[in-house]
Amino acid sequence: MNERNENADIALMTEIATLYYTEGETQEVIANRLGISRVKAGRLLKRAQAEGIVDVRVRQHPAVSAEIEQALKRRFGIKRALIALDHADSDVQRANVASLVADHLSRQLSEGAIVAVGMGRNVGAVADNVFEQGQRQCSFVCAIGGSVRAGEYMNPDHICRRLAIKFGGDSETLYAPALVQNLELRDAMYENPTIRQTLDRARRADLALIGIGDLSENSNMVRMGWFTPQETAEARLSGTVGDMMGYDFIDIYGRPSMTPMQGRVIGLTITDLARIPDVIAIAAENTKAAGILGALRTGVIDTLATSVTNAHTILRLDEATRVDDKSG
């Protein structure tokens, strides 16, 4: 197909998609109006979706979402919950959750706002799902160091840059590794003026975007080899259920885990996050319910973004472990 024909097809697909999805016309009406067969109109509609001209997103009914949101708000004292429908494809589910966070950012970010940005697939997906927002002059600041193993997509520096482009603002890099060998080295790096300056700015953020990690085989830290299999296994045995994007490892009650993995990440801490007005925690994967529960119990999360299955599992798990905690 030559370039002229391809451009003509794109224009036709865009026109058909606009008539169908925006103006509500039937395929038969569209076919008659454009002088093509109904079969061709249907085929071009499917192609428009496959090529990204059309982005169809199914939202949960507001009444159902409101019921789950209210249950989570009452139980954990959070300000809001953003609940997306489950999907069999983990990438699609991640995008569905991220799009809710992107919409929240679009509504909440005001001129000159500062956003502290974490790392990971869930945080990275938010940048992909934000539509161009004009010039809001927001600042996106790395709240954790970088990692070569994470790749560009999941690194906070690249996420900040993508968000800055979408919101017409600026980004600030934390010039430090995400992970160091021990607590002493981490504390020494905190004395570096450049590192301290960026982290101080992140601490003054109006919002924070963080992921919630777990210790499953598919988790970022395990896949990237941040910790040895033995360290990960010992952490699980000690009661560790996850981390708040590497800032702090926690047990299911939201308490710091007693593990040697603790204290080796250069970034904000739970204490730092507690001072930020809107901490948005994002976790789409259905393996993360225990980690999400532990994170909610720290009391620092203001906005939770997750899936329907996770939301229900968290509520049930909270009931079960509260009973166990009292009886123990």
CSV table of N, CA and C in Angstrom, one decimal, residues 167-319:
chain,number,residue,atom,x,y,z
A,167,PHE,N,2.2,17.5,31.0
A,167,PHE,CA,1.6,18.6,31.7
A,167,PHE,C,2.3,19.9,31.5
A,168,GLY,N,3.3,20.0,30.6
A,168,GLY,CA,4.0,21.2,30.3
A,168,GLY,C,4.8,21.7,31.4
A,169,GLY,N,5.4,20.9,32.2
A,169,GLY,CA,6.2,21.3,33.3
A,169,GLY,C,7.7,20.9,33.2
A,170,ASP,N,8.3,20.8,34.3
A,170,ASP,CA,9.7,20.4,34.3
A,170,ASP,C,9.9,19.1,35.2
A,171,SER,N,11.1,18.5,35.0
A,171,SER,CA,11.4,17.3,35.8
A,171,SER,C,12.7,17.5,36.5
A,172,GLU,N,12.9,16.8,37.6
A,172,GLU,CA,14.2,16.9,38.3
A,172,GLU,C,14.6,15.5,38.7
A,173,THR,N,15.9,15.1,38.3
A,173,THR,CA,16.4,13.8,38.5
A,173,THR,C,17.1,13.7,39.8
A,174,LEU,N,17.0,12.6,40.5
A,174,LEU,CA,17.7,12.3,41.7
A,174,LEU,C,19.0,11.5,41.2
A,175,TYR,N,20.1,12.2,41.3
A,175,TYR,CA,21.4,11.6,40.8
A,175,TYR,C,22.0,10.7,41.8
A,176,ALA,N,21.4,9.5,41.9
A,176,ALA,CA,21.8,8.5,42.9
A,176,ALA,C,21.2,7.1,42.5
A,177,PRO,N,21.9,6.0,42.9
A,177,PRO,CA,21.3,4.7,42.6
A,177,PRO,C,20.1,4.5,43.5
A,178,ALA,N,19.2,3.7,43.0
A,178,ALA,CA,18.1,3.3,43.9
A,178,ALA,C,18.5,2.4,45.1
A,179,LEU,N,19.4,1.6,44.8
A,179,LEU,CA,19.8,0.6,45.8
A,179,LEU,C,21.3,0.6,46.1
A,180,VAL,N,21.7,0.6,47.4
A,180,VAL,CA,23.1,0.5,47.7
A,180,VAL,C,23.4,-0.7,48.6
A,181,GLN,N,24.6,-1.0,48.9
A,181,GLN,CA,25.0,-2.3,49.5
A,181,GLN,C,24.6,-2.3,51.0
A,182,ASN,N,24.6,-1.2,51.7
A,182,ASN,CA,24.3,-1.2,53.1
A,182,ASN,C,23.8,0.2,53.6
A,183,LEU,N,23.3,0.2,54.9
A,183,LEU,CA,22.8,1.4,55.5
A,183,LEU,C,23.8,2.5,55.6
A,184,GLU,N,25.0,2.1,55.9
A,184,GLU,CA,26.1,3.1,56.1
A,184,GLU,C,26.3,3.9,54.8
A,185,LEU,N,26.4,3.2,53.7
A,185,LEU,CA,26.6,3.8,52.4
A,185,LEU,C,25.4,4.7,52.1
A,186,ARG,N,24.2,4.2,52.3
A,186,ARG,CA,23.0,5.1,52.1
A,186,ARG,C,23.1,6.4,52.8
A,187,ASP,N,23.4,6.3,54.1
A,187,ASP,CA,23.5,7.5,55.0
A,187,ASP,C,24.5,8.5,54.5
A,188,ALA,N,25.7,7.9,54.0
A,188,ALA,CA,26.7,8.8,53.5
A,188,ALA,C,26.3,9.5,52.2
A,189,MET,N,25.5,8.8,51.4
A,189,MET,CA,25.0,9.4,50.2
A,189,MET,C,24.0,10.5,50.4
A,190,TYR,N,23.3,10.3,51.5
A,190,TYR,CA,22.3,11.4,51.9
A,190,TYR,C,23.0,12.7,52.3
A,191,GLU,N,24.3,12.6,52.6
A,191,GLU,CA,25.0,13.9,52.9
A,191,GLU,C,25.4,14.6,51.7
A,192,ASN,N,25.3,14.0,50.5
A,192,ASN,CA,25.7,14.7,49.3
A,192,ASN,C,24.7,15.8,49.0
A,193,PRO,N,25.2,17.0,48.8
A,193,PRO,CA,24.3,18.2,48.6
A,193,PRO,C,23.3,18.1,47.4
A,194,THR,N,23.8,17.5,46.3
A,194,THR,CA,22.9,17.3,45.2
A,194,THR,C,21.7,16.4,45.5
A,195,ILE,N,22.1,15.3,46.1
A,195,ILE,CA,21.0,14.3,46.5
A,195,ILE,C,20.1,14.9,47.5
A,196,ARG,N,20.7,15.5,48.5
A,196,ARG,CA,19.9,16.1,49.6
A,196,ARG,C,18.9,17.2,49.0
A,197,GLN,N,19.4,18.0,48.1
A,197,GLN,CA,18.5,19.1,47.5
A,197,GLN,C,17.3,18.5,46.8
A,198,THR,N,17.5,17.4,46.0
A,198,THR,CA,16.4,16.8,45.3
A,198,THR,C,15.4,16.2,46.2
A,199,LEU,N,15.9,15.4,47.2
A,199,LEU,CA,15.0,14.8,48.1
A,199,LEU,C,14.3,15.8,49.0
A,200,ASP,N,14.9,16.9,49.3
A,200,ASP,CA,14.2,18.0,50.1
A,200,ASP,C,13.1,18.5,49.2
A,201,ARG,N,13.3,18.7,47.9
A,201,ARG,CA,12.2,19.2,47.1
A,201,ARG,C,11.1,18.1,47.0
A,202,ALA,N,11.5,16.9,46.9
A,202,ALA,CA,10.4,15.8,46.8
A,202,ALA,C,9.6,15.8,48.1
A,203,ARG,N,10.2,16.1,49.2
A,203,ARG,CA,9.5,16.1,50.5
A,203,ARG,C,8.5,17.2,50.6
A,204,ARG,N,8.7,18.2,49.8
A,204,ARG,CA,7.7,19.4,49.8
A,204,ARG,C,6.6,19.2,48.7
A,205,ALA,N,6.5,18.0,48.2
A,205,ALA,CA,5.5,17.7,47.1
A,205,ALA,C,4.1,17.9,47.6
A,206,ASP,N,3.2,18.2,46.6
A,206,ASP,CA,1.8,18.3,46.9
A,206,ASP,C,1.2,16.9,46.7
A,207,LEU,N,1.7,16.1,45.8
A,207,LEU,CA,1.3,14.8,45.5
A,207,LEU,C,2.5,13.9,45.4
A,208,ALA,N,2.3,12.6,45.7
A,208,ALA,CA,3.3,11.6,45.4
A,208,ALA,C,2.7,10.4,44.7
A,209,LEU,N,3.4,9.9,43.6
A,209,LEU,CA,2.9,8.7,42.9
A,209,LEU,C,3.9,7.6,43.3
A,210,ILE,N,3.3,6.6,43.9
A,210,ILE,CA,4.2,5.5,44.3
A,210,ILE,C,3.5,4.1,43.9
A,211,GLY,N,4.3,3.1,43.7
A,211,GLY,CA,3.8,1.8,43.5
A,211,GLY,C,3.9,1.0,44.8
A,212,ILE,N,3.2,-0.1,44.9
A,212,ILE,CA,3.3,-1.0,46.0
A,212,ILE,C,3.9,-2.3,45.5
A,213,GLY,N,5.0,-2.7,46.1
A,213,GLY,CA,5.6,-3.9,45.6
A,213,GLY,C,5.3,-5.2,46.4
A,214,ASP,N,5.5,-6.3,45.9
A,214,ASP,CA,5.3,-7.6,46.6
A,214,ASP,C,6.6,-8.4,46.4
A,215,LEU,N,6.6,-9.6,47.0
A,215,LEU,CA,7.8,-10.4,46.9
A,215,LEU,C,7.6,-11.7,46.0
A,216,SER,N,6.6,-11.5,45.1
A,216,SER,CA,6.3,-12.6,44.2
A,216,SER,C,7.4,-12.7,43.2
A,217,GLU,N,7.5,-13.8,42.4
A,217,GLU,CA,8.5,-14.0,41.4
A,217,GLU,C,8.4,-13.0,40.3
A,218,ASN,N,7.2,-12.4,40.1
A,218,ASN,CA,7.0,-11.4,39.1
A,218,ASN,C,7.3,-10.0,39.5
A,219,SER,N,7.6,-9.8,40.8
A,219,SER,CA,7.8,-8.4,41.3
A,219,SER,C,9.0,-7.8,40.6
A,220,ASN,N,9.0,-6.5,40.6
A,220,ASN,CA,10.2,-5.8,39.9
A,220,ASN,C,11.5,-6.1,40.6
A,221,MET,N,11.5,-6.0,42.0
A,221,MET,CA,12.8,-6.2,42.7
A,221,MET,C,13.3,-7.6,42.5
A,222,VAL,N,12.4,-8.6,42.4
A,222,VAL,CA,12.9,-10.0,42.2
A,222,VAL,C,13.4,-10.1,40.8
A,223,ARG,N,12.7,-9.6,39.8
A,223,ARG,CA,13.1,-9.8,38.4
A,223,ARG,C,14.4,-9.0,38.1
A,224,MET,N,14.5,-7.9,38.8
A,224,MET,CA,15.7,-7.1,38.5
A,224,MET,C,17.0,-7.5,39.3
A,225,GLY,N,16.7,-8.5,40.2
A,225,GLY,CA,17.9,-9.0,41.0
A,225,GLY,C,18.4,-8.1,42.0
A,226,TRP,N,17.6,-7.2,42.5
A,226,TRP,CA,18.0,-6.3,43.6
A,226,TRP,C,18.5,-7.1,44.8
A,227,PHE,N,17.8,-8.2,45.1
A,227,PHE,CA,18.2,-9.0,46.3
A,227,PHE,C,18.3,-10.4,45.8
A,228,THR,N,19.1,-11.2,46.6
A,228,THR,CA,19.3,-12.6,46.2
A,228,THR,C,18.1,-13.4,46.5
A,229,PRO,N,17.9,-14.5,45.9
A,229,PRO,CA,16.8,-15.4,46.2
A,229,PRO,C,16.7,-15.7,47.7
A,230,GLN,N,17.9,-15.9,48.3
A,230,GLN,CA,17.9,-16.2,49.7
A,230,GLN,C,17.4,-15.0,50.6
A,231,GLU,N,17.8,-13.8,50.2
A,231,GLU,CA,17.3,-12.6,50.9
A,231,GLU,C,15.8,-12.5,50.8
A,232,THR,N,15.3,-12.7,49.6
A,232,THR,CA,13.9,-12.6,49.4
A,232,THR,C,13.1,-13.7,50.2
A,233,ALA,N,13.6,-14.9,50.2
A,233,ALA,CA,13.0,-16.0,50.9
A,233,ALA,C,13.0,-15.7,52.4
A,234,GLU,N,14.1,-15.2,52.9
A,234,GLU,CA,14.2,-14.9,54.3
A,234,GLU,C,13.2,-13.8,54.7
A,235,ALA,N,13.1,-12.8,53.8
A,235,ALA,CA,12.2,-11.7,54.0
A,235,ALA,C,10.7,-12.2,54.1
A,236,ARG,N,10.4,-13.1,53.2
A,236,ARG,CA,9.0,-13.7,53.3
A,236,ARG,C,8.8,-14.4,54.6
A,237,LEU,N,9.8,-15.2,55.0
A,237,LEU,CA,9.7,-15.9,56.3
A,237,LEU,C,9.6,-15.0,57.5
A,238,SER,N,10.2,-13.8,57.4
A,238,SER,CA,10.1,-12.9,58.5
A,238,SER,C,8.8,-12.1,58.6
A,239,GLY,N,7.9,-12.4,57.6
A,239,GLY,CA,6.6,-11.7,57.6
A,239,GLY,C,6.5,-10.5,56.6
A,240,THR,N,7.5,-10.3,55.8
A,240,THR,CA,7.5,-9.2,54.8
A,240,THR,C,6.4,-9.5,53.8
A,241,VAL,N,5.5,-8.6,53.5
A,241,VAL,CA,4.5,-8.8,52.5
A,241,VAL,C,4.7,-7.9,51.3
A,242,GLY,N,5.5,-6.9,51.4
A,242,GLY,CA,5.8,-6.0,50.3
A,242,GLY,C,6.5,-4.8,50.7
A,243,ASP,N,6.6,-3.8,49.8
A,243,ASP,CA,7.3,-2.5,50.0
A,243,ASP,C,6.5,-1.4,49.4
A,244,MET,N,6.7,-0.2,49.9
A,244,MET,CA,6.1,0.9,49.3
A,244,MET,C,7.1,1.5,48.3
A,245,MET,N,7.2,0.9,47.2
A,245,MET,CA,8.0,1.3,46.1
A,245,MET,C,9.5,1.3,46.5
A,246,GLY,N,9.9,0.4,47.4
A,246,GLY,CA,11.3,0.3,47.8
A,246,GLY,C,11.6,1.2,48.9
A,247,TYR,N,10.7,2.1,49.3
A,247,TYR,CA,11.0,3.0,50.4
A,247,TYR,C,11.2,2.3,51.7
A,248,ASP,N,10.2,1.4,52.0
A,248,ASP,CA,10.2,0.7,53.3
A,248,ASP,C,9.6,-0.7,53.1
A,249,PHE,N,10.2,-1.7,53.6
A,249,PHE,CA,9.6,-3.1,53.6
A,249,PHE,C,8.6,-3.2,54.8
A,250,ILE,N,7.5,-3.8,54.6
A,250,ILE,CA,6.5,-3.8,55.7
A,250,ILE,C,5.9,-5.2,55.8
A,251,ASP,N,5.3,-5.4,57.0
A,251,ASP,CA,4.5,-6.7,57.2
A,251,ASP,C,3.1,-6.4,57.0
A,252,ILE,N,2.2,-7.3,57.2
A,252,ILE,CA,0.8,-7.2,56.8
A,252,ILE,C,0.1,-6.2,57.7
A,253,TYR,N,0.7,-5.8,58.9
A,253,TYR,CA,0.1,-4.9,59.8
A,253,TYR,C,0.6,-3.5,59.5
A,254,GLY,N,1.4,-3.3,58.5
A,254,GLY,CA,2.0,-2.0,58.2
A,254,GLY,C,3.2,-1.6,59.0
A,255,ARG,N,3.8,-2.6,59.7
A,255,ARG,CA,4.9,-2.3,60.5
A,255,ARG,C,6.2,-2.6,59.7
A,256,PRO,N,7.3,-1.9,60.0
A,256,PRO,CA,8.6,-2.1,59.3
A,256,PRO,C,9.0,-3.6,59.5
A,257,SER,N,9.4,-4.2,58.4
A,257,SER,CA,9.9,-5.6,58.5
A,257,SER,C,11.3,-5.7,59.1
A,258,MET,N,11.5,-6.7,59.8
A,258,MET,CA,12.8,-7.0,60.4
A,258,MET,C,13.6,-7.8,59.4
A,259,THR,N,14.2,-7.2,58.4
A,259,THR,CA,14.9,-7.9,57.3
A,259,THR,C,16.1,-7.1,56.9
A,260,PRO,N,17.2,-7.7,56.6
A,260,PRO,CA,18.4,-7.0,56.2
A,260,PRO,C,18.2,-6.2,54.9
A,261,MET,N,17.1,-6.5,54.2
A,261,MET,CA,16.8,-5.7,53.0
A,261,MET,C,16.4,-4.3,53.3
A,262,GLN,N,16.1,-4.0,54.5
A,262,GLN,CA,15.6,-2.7,54.9
A,262,GLN,C,16.7,-1.7,54.9
A,263,GLY,N,16.4,-0.5,54.5
A,263,GLY,CA,17.3,0.6,54.7
A,263,GLY,C,18.4,0.8,53.7
A,264,ARG,N,18.2,0.1,52.5
A,264,ARG,CA,19.3,0.2,51.5
A,264,ARG,C,18.9,1.0,50.3
A,265,VAL,N,17.7,1.5,50.3
A,265,VAL,CA,17.2,2.3,49.1
A,265,VAL,C,17.3,3.7,49.4
A,266,ILE,N,17.8,4.5,48.3
A,266,ILE,CA,17.9,5.9,48.4
A,266,ILE,C,16.6,6.6,47.9
A,267,GLY,N,15.9,7.1,48.8
A,267,GLY,CA,14.6,7.8,48.4
A,267,GLY,C,13.8,8.2,49.6
A,268,LEU,N,12.6,8.6,49.4
A,268,LEU,CA,11.8,9.1,50.5
A,268,LEU,C,11.4,7.9,51.4
A,269,THR,N,11.1,8.2,52.7
A,269,THR,CA,10.7,7.1,53.6
A,269,THR,C,9.2,7.3,53.9
A,270,ILE,N,8.7,6.3,54.7
A,270,ILE,CA,7.3,6.4,55.1
A,270,ILE,C,7.0,7.7,55.9
A,271,THR,N,8.0,8.1,56.7
A,271,THR,CA,7.9,9.3,57.4
A,271,THR,C,7.8,10.5,56.5
A,272,ASP,N,8.6,10.5,55.4
A,272,ASP,CA,8.5,11.6,54.5
A,272,ASP,C,7.2,11.6,53.7
A,273,LEU,N,6.7,10.4,53.4
A,273,LEU,CA,5.4,10.4,52.6
A,273,LEU,C,4.2,10.9,53.5
A,274,ALA,N,4.3,10.7,54.8
A,274,ALA,CA,3.2,11.1,55.7
A,274,ALA,C,3.0,12.6,55.7
A,275,ARG,N,4.0,13.3,55.3
A,275,ARG,CA,3.9,14.8,55.2
A,275,ARG,C,3.3,15.3,53.9
A,276,ILE,N,3.2,14.4,52.9
A,276,ILE,CA,2.7,14.9,51.6
A,276,ILE,C,1.2,14.7,51.6
A,277,PRO,N,0.5,15.8,51.1
A,277,PRO,CA,-1.0,15.9,51.2
A,277,PRO,C,-1.7,14.8,50.5
A,278,ASP,N,-1.3,14.3,49.3
A,278,ASP,CA,-2.0,13.3,48.6
A,278,ASP,C,-1.0,12.3,48.1
A,279,VAL,N,-0.8,11.2,48.8
A,279,VAL,CA,0.0,10.1,48.4
A,279,VAL,C,-0.9,9.1,47.7
A,280,ILE,N,-0.6,8.9,46.4
A,280,ILE,CA,-1.3,8.0,45.5
A,280,ILE,C,-0.6,6.7,45.3
A,281,ALA,N,-1.1,5.7,45.8
A,281,ALA,CA,-0.5,4.3,45.7
A,281,ALA,C,-1.2,3.5,44.6
A,282,ILE,N,-0.4,3.0,43.7
A,282,ILE,CA,-0.9,2.3,42.5
A,282,ILE,C,-0.5,0.8,42.5
A,283,ALA,N,-1.4,-0.1,42.5
A,283,ALA,CA,-1.1,-1.5,42.4
A,283,ALA,C,-2.2,-2.2,41.6
A,284,ALA,N,-1.9,-2.6,40.4
A,284,ALA,CA,-2.9,-3.3,39.6
A,284,ALA,C,-2.9,-4.8,39.7
A,285,GLU,N,-1.7,-5.4,40.0
A,285,GLU,CA,-1.6,-6.8,39.9
A,285,GLU,C,-2.3,-7.5,41.1
A,286,ASN,N,-3.0,-8.6,40.8
A,286,ASN,CA,-3.8,-9.3,41.8
A,286,ASN,C,-3.0,-10.1,42.7
A,287,THR,N,-1.7,-10.1,42.6
A,287,THR,CA,-0.8,-10.8,43.6
A,287,THR,C,-0.4,-9.9,44.7
A,288,LYS,N,-0.9,-8.6,44.7
A,288,LYS,CA,-0.4,-7.6,45.7
A,288,LYS,C,-1.4,-7.3,46.8
A,289,ALA,N,-2.4,-8.1,47.0
A,289,ALA,CA,-3.4,-7.7,48.0
A,289,ALA,C,-2.8,-7.6,49.4
A,290,ALA,N,-2.0,-8.6,49.8
A,290,ALA,CA,-1.4,-8.5,51.1
A,290,ALA,C,-0.5,-7.3,51.3
A,291,GLY,N,0.3,-7.0,50.2
A,291,GLY,CA,1.2,-5.8,50.2
A,291,GLY,C,0.4,-4.5,50.3
A,292,ILE,N,-0.7,-4.5,49.6
A,292,ILE,CA,-1.6,-3.3,49.6
A,292,ILE,C,-2.2,-3.1,51.0
A,293,LEU,N,-2.6,-4.2,51.6
A,293,LEU,CA,-3.2,-4.1,53.0
A,293,LEU,C,-2.2,-3.6,53.9
A,294,GLY,N,-0.9,-4.1,53.9
A,294,GLY,CA,0.1,-3.6,54.7
A,294,GLY,C,0.4,-2.1,54.5
A,295,ALA,N,0.4,-1.7,53.3
A,295,ALA,CA,0.6,-0.3,52.9
A,295,ALA,C,-0.5,0.6,53.4
A,296,LEU,N,-1.7,0.1,53.3
A,296,LEU,CA,-2.9,0.9,53.8
A,296,LEU,C,-2.8,1.1,55.3
A,297,ARG,N,-2.3,0.1,56.0
A,297,ARG,CA,-2.2,0.1,57.5
A,297,ARG,C,-1.1,1.0,58.0
A,298,THR,N,-0.2,1.5,57.1
A,298,THR,CA,0.8,2.4,57.6
A,298,THR,C,0.2,3.8,57.8
A,299,GLY,N,-1.0,4.0,57.2
A,299,GLY,CA,-1.7,5.3,57.4
A,299,GLY,C,-1.2,6.4,56.6
A,300,VAL,N,-0.3,6.2,55.6
A,300,VAL,CA,0.2,7.3,54.8
A,300,VAL,C,-0.4,7.4,53.5
A,301,ILE,N,-1.2,6.4,53.1
A,301,ILE,CA,-1.8,6.5,51.7
A,301,ILE,C,-3.1,7.3,51.8
A,302,ASP,N,-3.2,8.2,50.8
A,302,ASP,CA,-4.5,9.0,50.7
A,302,ASP,C,-5.4,8.6,49.6
A,303,THR,N,-4.8,8.1,48.5
A,303,THR,CA,-5.5,7.7,47.3
A,303,THR,C,-5.0,6.3,46.9
A,304,LEU,N,-5.9,5.3,46.9
A,304,LEU,CA,-5.5,4.0,46.4
A,304,LEU,C,-6.1,3.7,45.1
A,305,ALA,N,-5.2,3.2,44.1
A,305,ALA,CA,-5.7,2.9,42.8
A,305,ALA,C,-5.4,1.4,42.6
A,306,THR,N,-6.4,0.6,42.4
A,306,THR,CA,-6.2,-0.9,42.2
A,306,THR,C,-7.4,-1.5,41.5
A,307,SER,N,-7.5,-2.8,41.4
A,307,SER,CA,-8.5,-3.5,40.7
A,307,SER,C,-9.7,-3.9,41.6
A,308,VAL,N,-10.8,-4.3,41.0
A,308,VAL,CA,-11.9,-4.7,41.8
A,308,VAL,C,-11.6,-5.9,42.7
A,309,THR,N,-10.9,-6.9,42.1
A,309,THR,CA,-10.5,-8.1,42.8
A,309,THR,C,-9.7,-7.8,44.0
A,310,ASN,N,-8.7,-6.9,43.8
A,310,ASN,CA,-7.8,-6.5,44.9
A,310,ASN,C,-8.6,-5.8,46.0
A,311,ALA,N,-9.5,-5.0,45.6
A,311,ALA,CA,-10.3,-4.2,46.6
A,311,ALA,C,-11.1,-5.2,47.5
A,312,HIS,N,-11.8,-6.1,46.9
A,312,HIS,CA,-12.6,-7.1,47.7
A,312,HIS,C,-11.6,-8.0,48.5
A,313,THR,N,-10.5,-8.4,48.0
A,313,THR,CA,-9.6,-9.3,48.7
A,313,THR,C,-9.0,-8.5,49.9
A,314,ILE,N,-8.7,-7.3,49.7
A,314,ILE,CA,-8.1,-6.5,50.8
A,314,ILE,C,-9.1,-6.4,52.0
A,315,LEU,N,-10.4,-6.1,51.6
A,315,LEU,CA,-11.4,-6.0,52.7
A,315,LEU,C,-11.6,-7.3,53.5
A,316,ARG,N,-11.6,-8.4,52.7
A,316,ARG,CA,-11.7,-9.7,53.4
A,316,ARG,C,-10.5,-10.0,54.2
A,317,LEU,N,-9.3,-9.8,53.7
A,317,LEU,CA,-8.1,-10.0,54.3
A,317,LEU,C,-7.9,-9.2,55.6
A,318,ASP,N,-8.4,-8.0,55.5
A,318,ASP,CA,-8.4,-7.1,56.7
A,318,ASP,C,-9.2,-7.7,57.8
A,319,GLU,N,-10.4,-8.2,57.5
A,319,GLU,CA,-11.3,-8.8,58.5
A,319,GLU,C,-10.6,-10.0,59.1
